[in-house]
Amino acid sequence: MLWRFGYFLAWQLVGGALGWWLEGPWGAAVGAAVAAWLWFGGDLWRGVRVLRWLRSGDLSATPSSFGMWGEAAERARRLLRQRQALVKDSEERLQEILAALQATPNGVVLLDAEGRIEWCNQIAAVQLGFDAQRDVMQSIGNLVRDPDFGAYYAAQDFTHDVVLQGRDSTPSRPVRISVHLHPYGEGRKLLLTRDVTALEQADAMRRDFVANVSHEIRTPLTVLTGFVETLQTLPLDAEERARYLSMMAQQAARMQSVVHDLLTLSRLEGSPLPGMSEWTPVQVLMQRCEDEGRALSAVLTQNHHRHHVLQFPAAQDLRAEGEIAGVPSELQSALSNLISNAVRYTPAGGTITVRWRHTDDGSAIFTVSDTGPGIAPEHIPRITERFYRVDRSRSRETGGTGLGLAIVKHAVQRHGATLEITSVLGKGSVFSVTFPANRLRRPALPDGLQPTASAQTALQ
């Protein structure tokens, strides 16, 4: 401030000296007054420019000046630049946080103190059925009209979540959404959503699995216990004793089959994925499956006048199909299970046809078709679940455990293959397994030599 006062005095001295030179003492007074007003006007003009610039906030239009106003303008410019840098950094951090929330697999909704939507990610908008841009600042209660959510929001007890039915839910494909509110700040709330359909289905499958295992084991155990008590308490002749022992052996074999299949499933789920180092000839694999299928058919139709008609590709035709990579026991288990199911469910006199053919893209399709009773469309999506049976009584009569198709599904998936099921009630079913080309290796044929037409027809 001293230099500013000195600058003002200098203007007056210069004005007074000029007035003295022109008009004498009276001129000196007038010159000093005029110089003071000129300095004041210039200083006021510089101040007005600085104030006008501060109101506009345009850093590129900073007024060039000197003195106190110039220093004030420069310092204000630096402060504004720092503040803009902080605001830009904060905006970038906010956008990064919002991008992370947008990328999360769960839904996120920010609500203000009145329950209005301040922001939400796309997942929440899809799961709850509203528009992420259009419905901003709309009340969440007006958009989510599920009675369970209304009661949950009104109760203000957010220590637990509430499970709602998803907007895209259908009877055939139910969708369940978990909604949990978390209060924060001054009355604000964070609403989190997640799709729990798979979790609820897995929990239901676990309960069904435990119940089914208990039932499958308890029934033969009850029969065995009854027969044992009968043998211990009643005097039986040799024929009755032999009959009871035969029934006990059947029930014991049934329990053994269930345990064996459960262990097979456990091994498939817990072991590493098959590699590409072990190759098995398709002919050998198919021959083992054919032997098992014909043996099972002979047992099931031994008391019938007619037998199954089993059609398999000829051995000489299968030699041209080369080899397949994977675990031989798993591959045989999967393919023979499909053949066994066809034999079990096809009445005596029916036809079971097994095919193996290559496609143009290098993959191979193993197909088992039968002339059995067929499967209703509503059962096909669930038929590969553990212990799921279309006809429970017939499955037990033919010795099935309800785990065969579950084993098939796990085994083929481990080898990168896909299982497809088509069926028509009263006409039969077709089970197809498509193996990828990278797991197949066909023998090289001499130049100009192609598979015979009879071989192609037999395989297809």
Short mmCIF file of C-alpha atoms in Angstrom, two decimals:
data_model
loop_
_atom_site.label_atom_id
_atom_site.label_comp_id
_atom_site.label_asym_id
_atom_site.label_seq_id
_atom_site.Cartn_x
_atom_site.Cartn_y
_atom_site.Cartn_z
CA MET A 1 0.00 0.00 0.00
CA LEU A 2 2.95 2.43 0.63
CA TRP A 3 4.06 2.29 -2.97
CA ARG A 4 0.46 2.93 -4.08
CA PHE A 5 0.32 6.06 -1.81
CA GLY A 6 3.71 7.15 -3.11
CA TYR A 7 2.53 6.72 -6.68
CA PHE A 8 -0.49 8.93 -5.93
CA LEU A 9 1.79 11.66 -4.43
CA ALA A 10 4.08 11.44 -7.44
CA TRP A 11 1.13 12.19 -9.75
CA GLN A 12 0.22 15.23 -7.61
CA LEU A 13 3.79 16.55 -7.53
CA VAL A 14 4.11 16.22 -11.28
CA GLY A 15 0.74 17.97 -11.79
CA GLY A 16 1.64 20.75 -9.30
CA ALA A 17 5.05 21.33 -10.88
CA LEU A 18 3.48 21.59 -14.32
CA GLY A 19 0.84 24.06 -13.00
CA TRP A 20 3.50 26.16 -11.24
CA TRP A 21 5.48 26.37 -14.44
CA LEU A 22 2.41 27.48 -16.38
CA GLU A 23 0.44 29.70 -13.92
CA GLY A 24 2.44 30.15 -10.75
CA PRO A 25 1.21 29.20 -7.27
CA TRP A 26 -2.46 29.14 -8.26
CA GLY A 27 -1.64 26.90 -11.22
CA ALA A 28 0.31 24.54 -8.94
CA ALA A 29 -2.83 23.89 -6.81
CA VAL A 30 -5.00 23.36 -9.88
CA GLY A 31 -2.41 21.07 -11.48
CA ALA A 32 -2.14 18.93 -8.33
CA ALA A 33 -5.96 18.58 -8.15
CA VAL A 34 -6.24 17.68 -11.84
CA ALA A 35 -3.45 15.12 -11.51
CA ALA A 36 -5.19 13.52 -8.48
CA TRP A 37 -8.46 13.17 -10.37
CA LEU A 38 -6.71 11.72 -13.42
CA TRP A 39 -4.98 9.13 -11.25
CA PHE A 40 -8.26 8.30 -9.53
CA GLY A 41 -10.07 7.91 -12.90
CA GLY A 42 -7.35 5.63 -14.26
CA ASP A 43 -7.34 3.54 -11.10
CA LEU A 44 -11.14 3.28 -11.22
CA TRP A 45 -11.04 2.15 -14.87
CA ARG A 46 -8.52 -0.58 -14.08
CA GLY A 47 -10.72 -1.74 -11.17
CA VAL A 48 -13.81 -1.84 -13.40
CA ARG A 49 -11.95 -4.01 -15.95
CA VAL A 50 -10.87 -6.44 -13.26
CA LEU A 51 -14.39 -6.66 -11.80
CA ARG A 52 -15.88 -7.21 -15.27
CA TRP A 53 -13.37 -10.01 -15.91
CA LEU A 54 -14.12 -11.63 -12.54
CA ARG A 55 -17.82 -11.67 -13.39
CA SER A 56 -17.20 -13.37 -16.75
CA GLY A 57 -14.73 -15.94 -15.35
CA ASP A 58 -12.96 -16.28 -18.72
CA LEU A 59 -9.33 -17.06 -17.96
CA SER A 60 -8.28 -16.34 -21.54
CA ALA A 61 -9.48 -12.71 -21.22
CA THR A 62 -7.47 -11.72 -18.15
CA PRO A 63 -6.94 -7.89 -18.30
CA SER A 64 -3.33 -6.75 -18.52
CA SER A 65 -2.67 -4.13 -15.90
CA PHE A 66 -0.11 -2.99 -13.37
CA GLY A 67 -0.18 -1.99 -9.79
CA MET A 68 -2.56 -3.35 -7.21
CA TRP A 69 -5.30 -4.22 -9.73
CA GLY A 70 -2.87 -6.06 -11.96
CA GLU A 71 -1.59 -8.12 -9.03
CA ALA A 72 -5.17 -8.83 -7.88
CA ALA A 73 -6.12 -9.99 -11.40
CA GLU A 74 -3.07 -12.27 -11.65
CA ARG A 75 -3.69 -13.86 -8.28
CA ALA A 76 -7.38 -14.32 -9.07
CA ARG A 77 -6.41 -15.95 -12.39
CA ARG A 78 -4.11 -18.42 -10.60
CA LEU A 79 -6.79 -19.28 -8.05
CA LEU A 80 -9.39 -19.79 -10.76
CA ARG A 81 -7.02 -22.01 -12.74
CA GLN A 82 -6.30 -24.13 -9.65
CA ARG A 83 -10.02 -24.37 -8.89
CA GLN A 84 -10.79 -25.43 -12.45
CA ALA A 85 -8.07 -28.07 -12.27
CA LEU A 86 -9.57 -29.40 -9.02
CA VAL A 87 -13.07 -29.43 -10.52
CA LYS A 88 -11.82 -31.24 -13.63
CA ASP A 89 -9.99 -33.80 -11.52
CA SER A 90 -13.10 -34.33 -9.39
CA GLU A 91 -15.25 -34.78 -12.48
CA GLU A 92 -12.81 -37.31 -13.93
CA ARG A 93 -12.82 -39.26 -10.66
CA LEU A 94 -16.61 -39.14 -10.56
CA GLN A 95 -16.83 -40.43 -14.11
CA GLU A 96 -14.40 -43.24 -13.28
CA ILE A 97 -16.52 -44.21 -10.26
CA LEU A 98 -19.71 -44.10 -12.35
CA ALA A 99 -18.02 -46.15 -15.09
CA ALA A 100 -17.00 -48.74 -12.49
CA LEU A 101 -20.56 -48.84 -11.14
CA GLN A 102 -21.83 -49.15 -14.70
CA ALA A 103 -19.53 -52.12 -15.30
CA THR A 104 -20.51 -53.99 -12.15
CA PRO A 105 -22.68 -57.09 -12.75
CA ASN A 106 -25.09 -55.88 -10.06
CA GLY A 107 -27.58 -53.03 -10.26
CA VAL A 108 -26.85 -49.74 -8.47
CA VAL A 109 -29.38 -46.95 -7.85
CA LEU A 110 -28.70 -43.70 -5.93
CA LEU A 111 -31.77 -42.25 -4.20
CA ASP A 112 -32.15 -38.84 -2.60
CA ALA A 113 -33.84 -38.17 0.75
CA GLU A 114 -37.29 -38.22 -0.92
CA GLY A 115 -36.67 -41.55 -2.64
CA ARG A 116 -36.11 -40.06 -6.09
CA ILE A 117 -33.60 -41.58 -8.50
CA GLU A 118 -30.45 -39.48 -8.80
CA TRP A 119 -28.50 -42.01 -10.86
CA CYS A 120 -28.64 -45.69 -11.79
CA ASN A 121 -26.61 -48.06 -13.93
CA GLN A 122 -27.99 -49.97 -16.90
CA ILE A 123 -28.17 -53.28 -15.04
CA ALA A 124 -30.52 -51.84 -12.43
CA ALA A 125 -32.65 -50.22 -15.14
CA VAL A 126 -33.02 -53.56 -16.95
CA GLN A 127 -33.68 -55.57 -13.80
CA LEU A 128 -36.21 -53.11 -12.35
CA GLY A 129 -37.74 -52.12 -15.67
CA PHE A 130 -37.17 -48.38 -16.02
CA ASP A 131 -35.14 -46.02 -18.21
CA ALA A 132 -31.77 -44.86 -16.85
CA GLN A 133 -32.00 -41.39 -18.45
CA ARG A 134 -35.72 -40.68 -18.71
CA ASP A 135 -36.62 -41.70 -15.17
CA VAL A 136 -33.99 -39.64 -13.34
CA MET A 137 -35.56 -37.78 -10.40
CA GLN A 138 -38.62 -40.03 -10.53
CA SER A 139 -39.80 -41.65 -7.29
CA ILE A 140 -38.63 -45.24 -6.97
CA GLY A 141 -41.99 -46.17 -5.48
CA ASN A 142 -43.76 -45.05 -8.68
CA LEU A 143 -41.50 -47.20 -10.87
CA VAL A 144 -41.18 -50.39 -8.79
CA ARG A 145 -44.76 -51.29 -7.97
CA ASP A 146 -44.17 -54.72 -6.50
CA PRO A 147 -46.15 -54.97 -3.22
CA ASP A 148 -43.23 -56.69 -1.50
CA PHE A 149 -40.94 -53.78 -2.35
CA GLY A 150 -43.54 -51.25 -1.22
CA ALA A 151 -43.84 -52.97 2.16
CA TYR A 152 -40.05 -53.27 2.44
CA TYR A 153 -39.51 -49.56 1.67
CA ALA A 154 -42.29 -48.44 4.02
CA ALA A 155 -41.01 -50.56 6.92
CA GLN A 156 -37.62 -48.79 6.82
CA ASP A 157 -35.94 -51.99 8.04
CA PHE A 158 -33.02 -52.37 5.65
CA THR A 159 -31.07 -55.00 7.60
CA HIS A 160 -32.12 -57.60 5.02
CA ASP A 161 -32.99 -57.75 1.34
CA VAL A 162 -36.24 -58.50 -0.45
CA VAL A 163 -36.55 -60.81 -3.46
CA LEU A 164 -38.81 -59.63 -6.29
CA GLN A 165 -39.98 -61.16 -9.52
CA GLY A 166 -38.04 -59.79 -12.50
CA ARG A 167 -39.75 -57.85 -15.28
CA ASP A 168 -38.71 -60.49 -17.86
CA SER A 169 -39.90 -63.40 -15.71
CA THR A 170 -42.07 -66.06 -17.35
CA PRO A 171 -43.49 -69.32 -15.98
CA SER A 172 -41.01 -71.31 -18.07
CA ARG A 173 -38.04 -69.04 -17.26
CA PRO A 174 -38.53 -67.37 -13.88
CA VAL A 175 -36.32 -64.40 -12.98
CA ARG A 176 -35.74 -63.45 -9.35
CA ILE A 177 -34.12 -60.14 -8.33
CA SER A 178 -32.72 -59.39 -4.86
CA VAL A 179 -33.13 -55.75 -3.78
CA HIS A 180 -31.28 -54.32 -0.77
CA LEU A 181 -31.37 -50.71 0.45
CA HIS A 182 -28.45 -49.15 2.36
CA PRO A 183 -28.96 -45.70 3.99
CA TYR A 184 -26.10 -43.19 3.75
CA GLY A 185 -25.53 -39.46 4.05
CA GLU A 186 -28.43 -37.24 5.07
CA GLY A 187 -31.43 -39.42 4.28
CA ARG A 188 -30.04 -40.77 1.01
CA LYS A 189 -30.16 -44.45 0.11
CA LEU A 190 -28.09 -46.81 -2.00
CA LEU A 191 -30.21 -49.48 -3.70
CA LEU A 192 -28.38 -52.62 -4.85
CA THR A 193 -29.94 -55.28 -7.06
CA ARG A 194 -28.66 -58.66 -8.21
CA ASP A 195 -30.06 -61.57 -10.16
CA VAL A 196 -30.46 -64.50 -7.74
CA THR A 197 -32.30 -66.77 -10.16
CA ALA A 198 -29.36 -69.14 -10.52
CA LEU A 199 -28.79 -69.18 -6.75
CA GLU A 200 -32.42 -70.01 -6.02
CA GLN A 201 -32.44 -72.67 -8.72
CA ALA A 202 -29.20 -74.15 -7.36
CA ASP A 203 -30.66 -74.15 -3.85
CA ALA A 204 -33.83 -75.82 -5.11
CA MET A 205 -31.76 -78.37 -7.02
CA ARG A 206 -29.69 -79.04 -3.90
CA ARG A 207 -32.83 -79.65 -1.84
CA ASP A 208 -34.28 -81.85 -4.56
CA PHE A 209 -30.99 -83.71 -4.86
CA VAL A 210 -30.82 -84.44 -1.13
CA ALA A 211 -34.47 -85.49 -1.10
CA ASN A 212 -34.04 -87.70 -4.18
CA VAL A 213 -30.88 -89.36 -2.86
CA SER A 214 -32.60 -90.01 0.45
CA HIS A 215 -35.59 -91.49 -1.35
CA GLU A 216 -33.53 -93.62 -3.73
CA ILE A 217 -31.52 -95.09 -0.85
CA ARG A 218 -34.31 -95.31 1.72
CA THR A 219 -36.68 -97.36 -0.46
CA PRO A 220 -34.33 -100.32 -1.11
CA LEU A 221 -33.07 -100.11 2.48
CA THR A 222 -36.64 -100.45 3.71
CA VAL A 223 -37.16 -103.47 1.47
CA LEU A 224 -33.89 -105.05 2.60
CA THR A 225 -34.73 -104.47 6.26
CA GLY A 226 -38.14 -106.07 5.81
CA PHE A 227 -36.70 -109.11 4.09
CA VAL A 228 -34.00 -109.50 6.72
CA GLU A 229 -36.60 -109.40 9.50
CA THR A 230 -38.68 -111.94 7.59
CA LEU A 231 -35.72 -114.30 7.20
CA GLN A 232 -34.87 -113.89 10.89
CA THR A 233 -38.34 -114.44 12.31
CA LEU A 234 -40.22 -116.77 9.95
CA PRO A 235 -39.41 -120.38 9.10
CA LEU A 236 -39.14 -120.43 5.30
CA ASP A 237 -38.59 -123.27 2.91
CA ALA A 238 -35.72 -123.22 0.45
CA GLU A 239 -37.81 -121.84 -2.43
CA GLU A 240 -39.17 -118.87 -0.43
CA ARG A 241 -35.75 -118.14 1.03
CA ALA A 242 -34.21 -118.13 -2.44
CA ARG A 243 -36.94 -115.77 -3.71
CA TYR A 244 -36.42 -113.33 -0.83
CA LEU A 245 -32.66 -113.42 -1.26
CA SER A 246 -33.08 -112.71 -4.97
CA MET A 247 -35.23 -109.63 -4.18
CA MET A 248 -32.65 -108.49 -1.62
CA ALA A 249 -29.91 -108.85 -4.22
CA GLN A 250 -31.94 -106.71 -6.65
CA GLN A 251 -32.40 -103.95 -4.08
CA ALA A 252 -28.72 -104.09 -3.12
CA ALA A 253 -27.77 -103.83 -6.80
CA ARG A 254 -30.08 -100.85 -7.15
CA MET A 255 -28.38 -99.04 -4.26
CA GLN A 256 -25.01 -99.95 -5.69
CA SER A 257 -26.00 -98.46 -9.05
CA VAL A 258 -27.10 -95.21 -7.41
CA VAL A 259 -23.88 -94.93 -5.43
CA HIS A 260 -21.79 -95.79 -8.50
CA ASP A 261 -23.50 -93.10 -10.61
CA LEU A 262 -23.14 -90.53 -7.82
CA LEU A 263 -19.44 -91.26 -7.57
CA THR A 264 -19.14 -90.98 -11.35
CA LEU A 265 -20.79 -87.54 -11.28
CA SER A 266 -18.55 -86.42 -8.42
CA ARG A 267 -15.47 -87.55 -10.30
CA LEU A 268 -16.55 -85.75 -13.47
CA GLU A 269 -17.16 -82.48 -11.61
CA GLY A 270 -13.95 -82.59 -9.61
CA SER A 271 -11.36 -83.81 -12.09
CA PRO A 272 -9.38 -81.62 -14.53
CA LEU A 273 -10.67 -81.15 -18.07
CA PRO A 274 -9.57 -83.86 -20.54
CA GLY A 275 -6.46 -83.09 -22.54
CA MET A 276 -5.57 -83.83 -26.15
CA SER A 277 -2.86 -86.39 -25.55
CA GLU A 278 -4.99 -89.56 -25.26
CA TRP A 279 -6.58 -90.79 -28.50
CA THR A 280 -9.08 -93.64 -28.80
CA PRO A 281 -10.17 -95.27 -32.08
CA VAL A 282 -13.81 -94.55 -32.81
CA GLN A 283 -14.26 -98.17 -33.87
CA VAL A 284 -13.11 -99.47 -30.46
CA LEU A 285 -15.32 -97.01 -28.62
CA MET A 286 -18.39 -97.85 -30.67
CA GLN A 287 -17.76 -101.59 -30.40
CA ARG A 288 -17.76 -101.41 -26.60
CA CYS A 289 -20.99 -99.40 -26.64
CA GLU A 290 -22.57 -101.91 -29.03
CA ASP A 291 -21.61 -104.85 -26.82
CA GLU A 292 -23.11 -103.19 -23.74
CA GLY A 293 -26.28 -102.18 -25.59
CA ARG A 294 -26.89 -105.67 -27.03
CA ALA A 295 -26.24 -107.30 -23.65
CA LEU A 296 -28.72 -104.98 -21.90
CA SER A 297 -31.31 -105.54 -24.62
CA ALA A 298 -30.97 -109.33 -24.25
CA VAL A 299 -31.58 -109.08 -20.50
CA LEU A 300 -34.60 -106.77 -20.78
CA THR A 301 -36.33 -108.73 -23.57
CA GLN A 302 -35.51 -112.25 -22.40
CA ASN A 303 -39.13 -112.87 -21.38
CA HIS A 304 -40.62 -111.35 -24.54
CA HIS A 305 -41.43 -112.98 -27.86
CA ARG A 306 -39.85 -110.11 -29.76
CA HIS A 307 -36.50 -108.44 -29.26
CA HIS A 308 -35.09 -104.99 -30.00
CA VAL A 309 -33.79 -104.23 -33.45
CA LEU A 310 -30.34 -102.69 -32.88
CA GLN A 311 -28.62 -101.01 -35.83
CA PHE A 312 -24.95 -99.96 -35.52
CA PRO A 313 -22.43 -98.81 -38.18
CA ALA A 314 -20.32 -101.65 -39.58
CA ALA A 315 -16.84 -102.09 -38.10
CA GLN A 316 -15.08 -101.63 -41.46
CA ASP A 317 -16.88 -98.32 -41.96
CA LEU A 318 -15.94 -97.07 -38.48
CA ARG A 319 -12.24 -97.66 -39.17
CA ALA A 320 -12.32 -94.72 -41.59
CA GLU A 321 -13.60 -92.44 -38.81
CA GLY A 322 -10.19 -92.33 -37.13
CA GLU A 323 -9.74 -91.40 -33.47
CA ILE A 324 -11.17 -89.09 -30.84
CA ALA A 325 -9.24 -87.29 -28.08
CA GLY A 326 -10.39 -87.50 -24.46
CA VAL A 327 -10.80 -89.83 -21.53
CA PRO A 328 -11.96 -93.19 -22.95
CA SER A 329 -13.94 -94.17 -19.85
CA GLU A 330 -15.86 -90.87 -19.84
CA LEU A 331 -16.58 -91.03 -23.56
CA GLN A 332 -17.77 -94.61 -23.34
CA SER A 333 -19.88 -93.81 -20.26
CA ALA A 334 -21.60 -90.93 -22.07
CA LEU A 335 -22.28 -92.77 -25.33
CA SER A 336 -23.29 -96.07 -23.74
CA ASN A 337 -25.66 -94.22 -21.36
CA LEU A 338 -27.52 -92.83 -24.37
CA ILE A 339 -27.74 -96.28 -25.92
CA SER A 340 -28.81 -97.84 -22.59
CA ASN A 341 -31.57 -95.25 -22.15
CA ALA A 342 -32.88 -95.97 -25.64
CA VAL A 343 -32.87 -99.72 -24.92
CA ARG A 344 -34.58 -99.29 -21.52
CA TYR A 345 -37.39 -97.08 -22.76
CA THR A 346 -38.04 -98.69 -26.16
CA PRO A 347 -40.60 -101.52 -25.96
CA ALA A 348 -39.62 -104.98 -27.14
CA GLY A 349 -39.74 -105.13 -30.92
CA GLY A 350 -38.77 -101.46 -31.27
CA THR A 351 -35.79 -100.15 -33.21
CA ILE A 352 -32.70 -98.38 -31.86
CA THR A 353 -30.43 -96.85 -34.50
CA VAL A 354 -26.91 -95.63 -33.71
CA ARG A 355 -25.02 -93.41 -36.18
CA TRP A 356 -21.65 -91.68 -36.35
CA ARG A 357 -21.05 -89.17 -39.12
CA HIS A 358 -18.69 -86.33 -39.96
CA THR A 359 -19.89 -82.90 -41.02
CA ASP A 360 -18.45 -80.45 -43.51
CA ASP A 361 -16.83 -78.33 -40.77
CA GLY A 362 -14.83 -81.31 -39.45
CA SER A 363 -16.97 -82.07 -36.40
CA ALA A 364 -18.64 -85.43 -35.79
CA ILE A 365 -22.18 -86.23 -34.64
CA PHE A 366 -23.04 -89.32 -32.60
CA THR A 367 -26.78 -90.01 -32.79
CA VAL A 368 -29.05 -92.47 -31.00
CA SER A 369 -32.65 -92.63 -32.26
CA ASP A 370 -35.38 -94.93 -30.99
CA THR A 371 -39.03 -95.75 -31.59
CA GLY A 372 -39.99 -95.49 -27.93
CA PRO A 373 -42.84 -93.53 -26.33
CA GLY A 374 -41.12 -90.17 -26.78
CA ILE A 375 -40.76 -87.26 -24.36
CA ALA A 376 -43.20 -84.39 -23.83
CA PRO A 377 -41.74 -80.94 -24.70
CA GLU A 378 -42.03 -79.62 -21.13
CA HIS A 379 -39.72 -82.36 -19.84
CA ILE A 380 -36.88 -81.89 -22.35
CA PRO A 381 -35.24 -78.79 -20.71
CA ARG A 382 -35.01 -80.61 -17.35
CA ILE A 383 -34.35 -84.16 -18.46
CA THR A 384 -30.59 -83.88 -17.81
CA GLU A 385 -31.10 -82.86 -14.16
CA ARG A 386 -30.08 -85.34 -11.52
CA PHE A 387 -32.84 -87.80 -10.59
CA TYR A 388 -35.30 -86.12 -12.92
CA ARG A 389 -37.58 -88.72 -14.42
CA VAL A 390 -40.36 -88.38 -16.97
CA ASP A 391 -41.94 -91.63 -15.76
CA ARG A 392 -40.65 -92.63 -12.32
CA SER A 393 -42.32 -96.03 -12.18
CA ARG A 394 -41.08 -97.12 -15.62
CA SER A 395 -37.55 -95.86 -14.85
CA ARG A 396 -37.33 -98.01 -11.74
CA GLU A 397 -38.81 -101.01 -13.54
CA THR A 398 -36.03 -100.86 -16.14
CA GLY A 399 -33.30 -100.34 -13.54
CA GLY A 400 -32.62 -96.65 -14.15
CA THR A 401 -31.18 -94.43 -11.41
CA GLY A 402 -32.19 -91.08 -12.87
CA LEU A 403 -28.53 -90.03 -13.17
CA GLY A 404 -27.65 -91.34 -16.62
CA LEU A 405 -28.38 -88.19 -18.63
CA ALA A 406 -26.75 -86.01 -15.97
CA ILE A 407 -23.58 -88.07 -16.43
CA VAL A 408 -23.90 -87.73 -20.21
CA LYS A 409 -24.27 -83.94 -20.00
CA HIS A 410 -21.22 -83.50 -17.75
CA ALA A 411 -19.06 -85.90 -19.77
CA VAL A 412 -19.79 -84.33 -23.16
CA GLN A 413 -19.39 -80.78 -21.84
CA ARG A 414 -15.97 -81.68 -20.44
CA HIS A 415 -14.94 -82.74 -23.96
CA GLY A 416 -16.24 -79.54 -25.57
CA ALA A 417 -19.21 -81.36 -27.10
CA THR A 418 -22.91 -80.44 -27.07
CA LEU A 419 -25.95 -82.59 -26.36
CA GLU A 420 -29.16 -82.04 -28.31
CA ILE A 421 -32.46 -83.79 -27.60
CA THR A 422 -35.48 -83.92 -29.91
CA SER A 423 -38.55 -86.02 -29.37
CA VAL A 424 -42.13 -86.54 -30.52
CA LEU A 425 -44.65 -88.22 -28.24
CA GLY A 426 -45.60 -91.63 -29.56
CA LYS A 427 -42.89 -91.63 -32.23
CA GLY A 428 -39.59 -91.78 -30.36
CA SER A 429 -36.60 -89.64 -29.44
CA VAL A 430 -33.26 -88.61 -30.94
CA PHE A 431 -30.21 -87.87 -28.77
CA SER A 432 -27.29 -86.24 -30.60
CA VAL A 433 -23.78 -85.43 -29.35
CA THR A 434 -21.68 -83.12 -31.54
CA PHE A 435 -17.92 -83.41 -30.98
CA PRO A 436 -15.68 -80.47 -32.05
CA ALA A 437 -13.24 -80.89 -34.92
CA ASN A 438 -10.17 -80.32 -32.74
CA ARG A 439 -10.87 -83.58 -30.87
CA LEU A 440 -11.13 -85.69 -34.02
CA ARG A 441 -8.39 -87.22 -36.14
CA ARG A 442 -9.19 -89.14 -39.32
CA PRO A 443 -6.67 -91.41 -41.05
CA ALA A 444 -5.06 -90.08 -44.21
CA LEU A 445 -6.41 -91.72 -47.38
CA PRO A 446 -4.25 -92.44 -50.45
CA ASP A 447 -4.40 -89.82 -53.20
CA GLY A 448 -7.63 -90.06 -55.15
CA LEU A 449 -9.21 -92.56 -52.76
CA GLN A 450 -12.50 -91.57 -51.13
CA PRO A 451 -14.78 -93.45 -48.70
CA THR A 452 -17.13 -95.84 -50.45
CA ALA A 453 -20.76 -94.91 -50.98
CA SER A 454 -21.87 -97.86 -48.85
CA ALA A 455 -19.69 -96.66 -45.98
CA GLN A 456 -21.06 -93.13 -46.19
CA THR A 457 -24.63 -94.47 -46.27
CA ALA A 458 -24.05 -96.74 -43.29
CA LEU A 459 -22.53 -93.98 -41.19
CA GLN A 460 -25.25 -91.48 -42.04
#
